[in-house]
XYZ file of N, CA and C in Angstrom:
450
model
N 0.737 -1.118 0.068
C 0.142 -0.215 0.332
C 0.966 1.344 -0.138
N 0.526 1.941 -0.416
C 1.232 3.445 -1.480
C 0.882 4.215 0.501
N 2.030 4.856 0.984
C 1.829 5.778 1.738
C 2.875 7.124 1.160
N 2.395 8.860 2.192
C 2.920 9.695 1.868
C 3.843 10.397 2.736
N 4.331 10.929 2.844
C 5.551 11.852 3.947
C 5.923 13.346 3.463
N 5.449 14.209 4.081
C 5.786 15.176 3.995
C 6.306 15.833 4.759
N 7.753 16.411 4.864
C 8.662 17.348 5.891
C 9.137 18.542 4.835
N 9.684 19.108 5.761
C 10.303 20.457 5.492
C 12.303 20.035 6.376
N 12.642 20.771 5.176
C 14.496 20.599 5.245
C 14.680 22.514 5.139
N 15.611 22.263 7.009
C 16.023 23.580 6.602
C 17.194 23.486 6.098
N 18.231 24.588 5.376
C 19.670 24.691 5.539
C 20.181 26.123 5.460
N 20.936 25.987 6.172
C 21.575 27.404 6.785
C 23.082 27.469 5.550
N 23.621 27.671 4.365
C 24.044 28.331 3.318
C 25.406 29.234 4.227
N 26.556 29.384 3.572
C 27.433 29.434 3.953
C 27.577 31.444 3.352
N 26.739 31.322 2.430
C 27.179 32.136 0.864
C 27.178 31.805 -0.361
N 27.549 32.479 -1.334
C 27.318 31.239 -2.593
C 28.478 29.802 -2.597
N 27.360 29.071 -3.502
C 28.184 27.767 -3.535
C 26.908 26.287 -3.412
N 27.941 25.426 -2.671
C 27.122 24.072 -2.749
C 27.073 23.669 -1.154
N 25.860 23.164 -1.017
C 25.546 22.063 0.278
C 24.982 21.077 -0.029
N 25.800 20.097 0.664
C 25.482 18.773 0.356
C 25.012 18.452 1.451
N 23.227 18.018 1.082
C 22.357 18.301 1.478
C 21.810 16.352 1.595
N 22.538 15.594 1.217
C 22.373 14.012 0.662
C 22.528 13.325 1.723
N 22.930 13.571 3.261
C 22.474 12.778 4.554
C 21.361 13.677 4.961
N 21.103 14.760 4.650
C 19.675 15.152 5.668
C 18.784 14.705 4.546
N 18.430 14.802 3.555
C 17.353 13.865 2.705
C 17.486 12.743 3.378
N 18.487 11.570 3.157
C 18.232 9.865 3.446
C 17.367 10.481 5.313
N 18.405 11.413 5.839
C 18.010 10.854 7.509
C 16.063 11.006 6.822
N 15.931 12.027 6.215
C 14.038 11.888 6.125
C 13.876 11.104 5.783
N 14.122 10.302 5.115
C 14.093 9.228 4.198
C 13.328 8.088 5.109
N 14.489 7.676 5.612
C 14.024 6.726 6.946
C 13.559 6.784 8.192
N 13.628 8.101 8.483
C 13.157 8.744 9.433
C 11.124 8.663 8.959
N 10.739 8.748 7.844
C 9.682 8.819 7.360
C 9.229 6.841 7.467
N 10.091 6.587 7.239
C 9.619 4.982 7.471
C 9.008 4.027 6.408
N 9.311 4.955 5.707
C 9.118 4.629 3.801
C 10.559 3.902 3.720
N 10.606 2.785 2.599
C 11.654 1.779 2.087
C 12.189 2.364 0.391
N 10.729 1.816 0.062
C 11.216 2.133 -1.662
C 9.787 3.430 -2.297
N 10.134 4.206 -2.981
C 9.064 5.278 -3.496
C 10.166 6.396 -4.402
N 9.454 7.484 -4.146
C 9.676 8.208 -4.948
C 10.125 10.044 -3.922
N 11.566 10.204 -4.729
C 11.461 11.807 -3.490
C 11.165 12.679 -4.549
N 10.496 13.931 -3.595
C 10.500 15.471 -4.325
C 10.522 16.092 -3.573
N 11.893 16.892 -4.176
C 12.944 17.883 -3.067
C 12.788 19.837 -3.985
N 12.250 20.471 -3.607
C 11.630 21.162 -3.353
C 12.297 22.262 -2.768
N 13.205 23.614 -3.455
C 13.977 25.135 -2.392
C 12.046 25.553 -3.281
N 12.056 26.106 -2.218
C 11.152 27.136 -1.292
C 11.021 29.002 -1.692
N 12.567 28.694 -2.354
C 13.581 30.003 -2.716
C 13.339 30.159 -4.087
N 13.678 31.848 -4.460
C 13.919 32.285 -5.610
C 15.071 32.713 -6.509
N 16.280 32.101 -5.163
C 17.138 32.670 -5.500
C 18.571 31.506 -5.011
N 18.090 30.425 -5.387
C 18.851 29.231 -4.947
C 18.324 28.410 -5.585
N 19.198 27.120 -6.096
C 18.900 25.748 -6.420
C 18.869 24.872 -6.032
N 18.577 23.602 -6.423
C 18.923 22.314 -6.413
C 20.039 21.453 -7.254
N 20.705 20.875 -7.701
C 21.539 19.362 -8.388
C 21.724 18.336 -7.963
N 22.303 17.706 -8.906
C 22.325 16.383 -8.627
C 23.857 16.324 -9.451
N 25.034 16.194 -8.521
C 26.367 16.503 -9.213
C 27.932 15.266 -8.876
N 28.646 15.617 -9.320
C 29.913 15.019 -8.454
C 30.255 15.050 -6.882
N 30.819 13.892 -6.416
C 31.029 14.510 -4.921
C 31.690 13.811 -4.681
N 33.157 13.755 -5.515
C 34.318 13.322 -5.337
C 35.023 13.739 -5.715
N 34.963 14.697 -6.574
C 36.505 15.983 -6.746
C 35.649 16.927 -6.905
N 36.150 17.967 -5.616
C 35.704 19.440 -5.470
C 35.646 20.266 -6.615
N 36.820 20.540 -7.367
C 36.547 21.384 -8.418
C 35.893 20.832 -9.249
N 34.828 20.099 -9.606
C 33.536 19.909 -10.163
C 32.599 20.980 -10.093
N 32.630 21.764 -8.829
C 31.721 22.629 -7.997
C 32.537 23.228 -8.574
N 33.700 24.077 -8.132
C 34.267 24.959 -8.533
C 34.301 25.471 -9.848
N 34.256 24.084 -11.034
C 34.418 24.791 -12.518
C 32.318 25.467 -12.540
N 31.569 24.863 -11.841
C 30.490 24.775 -12.236
C 29.696 26.528 -11.509
N 30.396 26.668 -10.893
C 30.143 27.647 -9.882
C 30.590 29.379 -11.120
N 32.311 28.792 -11.028
C 32.890 29.291 -11.829
C 31.843 29.937 -14.094
N 31.022 28.868 -14.189
C 30.505 28.782 -15.294
C 29.582 30.011 -15.116
N 28.675 29.389 -13.816
C 27.478 29.950 -14.155
C 27.750 31.365 -13.837
N 29.027 31.620 -13.654
C 28.783 33.301 -12.573
C 29.096 34.159 -14.244
N 30.233 33.339 -14.984
C 30.587 33.674 -16.336
C 29.496 34.169 -16.773
N 28.676 33.537 -17.295
C 26.795 33.599 -17.699
C 25.820 34.167 -17.368
N 26.058 34.927 -16.170
C 25.987 35.905 -15.121
C 26.076 35.905 -13.881
N 27.166 37.896 -14.745
C 27.870 38.363 -13.880
C 26.775 39.083 -12.938
N 26.932 39.029 -12.031
C 26.731 39.948 -11.354
C 26.718 41.858 -11.598
N 27.978 42.220 -12.414
C 27.976 43.496 -12.960
C 26.865 43.824 -13.985
N 26.715 42.807 -14.387
C 25.130 43.643 -15.246
C 25.060 42.221 -16.690
N 24.216 42.368 -18.037
C 24.375 42.086 -18.785
C 24.873 42.971 -20.263
N 25.143 42.052 -20.713
C 25.661 43.075 -22.273
C 25.108 41.846 -23.643
N 24.939 42.137 -24.673
C 24.610 41.988 -25.709
C 25.401 40.175 -25.567
N 24.202 39.235 -26.659
C 25.171 38.275 -25.979
C 25.941 38.270 -27.287
N 25.889 38.659 -27.667
C 27.545 38.967 -28.885
C 28.989 38.964 -28.289
N 28.879 39.315 -26.963
C 29.633 39.877 -26.230
C 29.791 41.763 -26.853
N 29.325 42.331 -27.789
C 29.903 43.519 -28.466
C 28.943 44.500 -27.697
N 29.043 45.256 -26.957
C 28.797 46.011 -26.800
C 28.553 46.937 -25.163
N 27.982 48.209 -24.732
C 27.810 47.731 -23.524
C 27.364 46.793 -22.393
N 27.846 47.142 -21.254
C 26.888 46.430 -19.981
C 26.160 47.308 -19.418
N 24.834 46.574 -19.126
C 23.871 47.035 -18.598
C 23.655 46.804 -17.148
N 23.648 47.551 -16.131
C 23.034 46.770 -14.751
C 21.913 46.924 -14.877
N 21.442 45.602 -13.763
C 20.990 45.518 -13.563
C 19.743 46.359 -13.537
N 18.482 45.991 -13.541
C 17.461 46.682 -13.031
C 17.377 46.195 -11.804
N 16.569 45.335 -11.499
C 16.620 44.732 -10.368
C 17.382 44.147 -9.083
N 17.633 45.410 -8.535
C 18.994 45.076 -7.398
C 18.452 45.761 -5.515
N 17.523 45.519 -5.612
C 16.220 45.118 -4.349
C 17.155 44.751 -2.904
N 18.045 43.560 -2.916
C 18.787 43.628 -1.952
C 19.800 43.172 -2.528
N 20.493 43.718 -3.697
C 22.065 43.925 -3.884
C 22.328 44.006 -5.122
N 23.501 43.693 -5.416
C 23.960 43.741 -6.298
C 23.809 42.483 -6.907
N 23.747 41.615 -5.739
C 23.791 39.784 -6.496
C 22.589 39.381 -6.217
N 21.079 39.985 -6.314
C 19.705 39.830 -6.643
C 19.364 39.392 -7.537
N 19.191 40.712 -8.794
C 18.950 39.475 -9.930
C 19.768 38.334 -10.771
N 20.933 38.511 -10.669
C 22.070 36.982 -11.141
C 21.500 36.407 -10.182
N 21.376 36.420 -9.082
C 20.741 34.852 -8.306
C 18.961 34.452 -8.747
N 18.609 35.770 -9.638
C 17.312 34.427 -9.396
C 17.483 34.162 -11.418
N 18.243 35.415 -11.655
C 18.537 34.221 -13.272
C 18.809 33.019 -13.354
N 19.871 32.929 -12.256
C 20.756 31.703 -12.128
C 19.827 30.702 -11.513
N 18.606 30.519 -11.095
C 17.538 29.466 -10.393
C 16.741 29.893 -11.548
N 16.618 30.150 -12.253
C 16.043 30.062 -13.584
C 16.229 29.479 -14.635
N 18.004 29.023 -14.472
C 18.289 28.372 -15.344
C 18.465 27.437 -14.573
N 18.873 26.651 -13.784
C 19.014 25.613 -13.396
C 17.547 24.973 -12.596
N 17.817 24.196 -11.750
C 16.528 23.468 -11.013
C 15.628 23.676 -9.746
N 15.011 23.755 -9.453
C 14.394 24.581 -8.104
C 13.680 23.224 -7.598
N 13.520 22.271 -8.416
C 12.444 20.770 -7.224
C 13.765 19.738 -8.535
N 13.491 17.976 -7.239
C 14.327 17.280 -7.971
C 13.245 15.756 -7.458
N 13.252 15.120 -8.528
C 12.167 13.757 -8.530
C 13.194 12.838 -8.255
N 13.649 12.287 -7.129
C 14.586 11.197 -7.293
C 13.961 9.540 -6.707
N 14.373 8.771 -7.431
C 13.788 7.756 -6.688
C 14.581 7.023 -5.263
N 14.442 6.353 -4.504
C 14.745 5.157 -2.981
C 13.954 4.514 -2.928
N 15.338 3.886 -2.172
C 15.423 1.897 -1.969
C 15.454 2.234 -1.138
N 15.235 1.028 -0.010
C 16.149 0.036 0.994
C 16.404 1.947 1.867
N 15.125 2.181 2.246
C 15.047 4.024 2.839
C 16.274 4.856 2.578
N 16.682 4.924 1.020
C 17.860 6.138 0.580
C 17.547 6.614 -0.710
N 18.077 7.621 -0.863
C 18.354 8.001 -2.098
C 18.918 6.974 -3.023
N 18.640 6.628 -4.176
C 18.965 5.778 -5.106
C 19.733 6.720 -6.227
N 21.333 6.484 -5.701
C 21.869 7.635 -6.475
C 23.190 7.072 -6.917
N 23.807 7.205 -7.708
C 25.309 6.761 -8.093
C 26.374 6.629 -7.704
N 27.408 6.589 -7.385
C 28.446 5.919 -6.374
C 28.273 7.520 -6.497
N 29.571 8.593 -7.438
C 30.258 9.589 -7.679
C 28.952 10.612 -6.894
N 27.890 10.700 -6.839
C 26.875 11.296 -7.022
C 26.350 12.294 -5.553
N 25.671 12.739 -5.060
C 25.240 13.344 -4.101
C 24.083 14.662 -5.022
N 23.022 15.252 -3.286
C 22.368 16.105 -4.035
C 22.766 16.962 -3.256
N 22.492 18.500 -3.615
C 22.905 19.436 -3.423
C 22.160 20.730 -3.409
N 22.095 21.662 -2.122
C 21.682 22.981 -2.593
C 22.811 24.226 -2.983
N 22.370 24.870 -4.464
C 23.343 25.618 -4.884
C 23.044 27.136 -4.319
N 23.555 27.636 -3.375
C 23.192 29.360 -3.179
C 23.700 30.778 -4.738
N 23.257 30.626 -4.378
C 23.466 32.261 -5.764
C 23.522 33.409 -4.644
N 23.438 33.516 -4.048
C 23.669 34.844 -2.675
C 24.498 34.687 -2.538
N 25.737 36.363 -2.531
C 26.686 36.174 -1.780
C 26.865 36.261 -0.418
N 25.682 36.196 0.104
C 25.967 36.496 2.153
C 25.310 34.955 2.264
N 25.097 34.574 3.505
C 24.044 33.140 4.236
C 23.020 33.756 4.173
N 22.731 32.664 3.605
C 21.019 32.609 4.095
C 20.604 31.172 4.899
N 19.186 31.155 4.890
C 18.565 30.390 5.171
C 17.571 29.822 4.617
N 17.518 28.155 4.223
C 16.681 27.523 2.967
C 15.734 27.080 3.536
N 15.165 26.799 3.295
C 13.400 25.985 3.537
C 13.453 25.185 1.727
N 13.275 23.936 2.358
C 13.112 22.752 0.918
C 11.779 22.313 1.416
N 10.792 21.498 0.766
C 10.214 20.437 0.680
C 10.579 18.809 -0.040
N 10.000 18.429 0.888
C 10.599 16.926 0.637
C 8.640 15.980 0.796
N 8.594 15.412 -0.286
C 7.742 15.050 -0.585
C 7.655 13.693 -0.652
N 7.475 12.376 -0.314
C 7.761 11.272 -0.785
C 6.203 10.504 -0.278
N 6.763 9.471 -1.632
C 5.822 8.040 -2.241
C 6.331 7.203 -1.677
N 5.888 6.432 -1.325
C 5.823 5.372 -1.666
C 5.600 3.765 -1.172
N 6.247 3.394 -0.067
C 5.840 1.579 0.589
C 6.609 1.580 1.405
């Protein structure tokens, strides 16, 4: 018989970068008593995202962050051709990293659907689940975890 569980996960970030949340998600799955099913993880924010990526070589995360920073720089936008004036972001209510964080979130994922088995996420050997903070300052982030399984 299928059952459901809905919980919240609170994550304190250290500013721009990645927080490995795999262990915390696995803890909530284990606490639910469900053994086999699907986990839907969703960020309740517009300036951070979720990703499954390499957990063995930290340089992968450094390069991912550098790529997205180059794609969406905090200084503003210029034509895609690279030619022309750079225009500062119009939306800067919470500082110069505000609008770039929203764009970075739009280009990445705010939710993940992942299988779990034996009460743990079913991930590859070198995979982990990360909250990707796009803001410069530390933040407290809330995620919802909806489990469906048996």
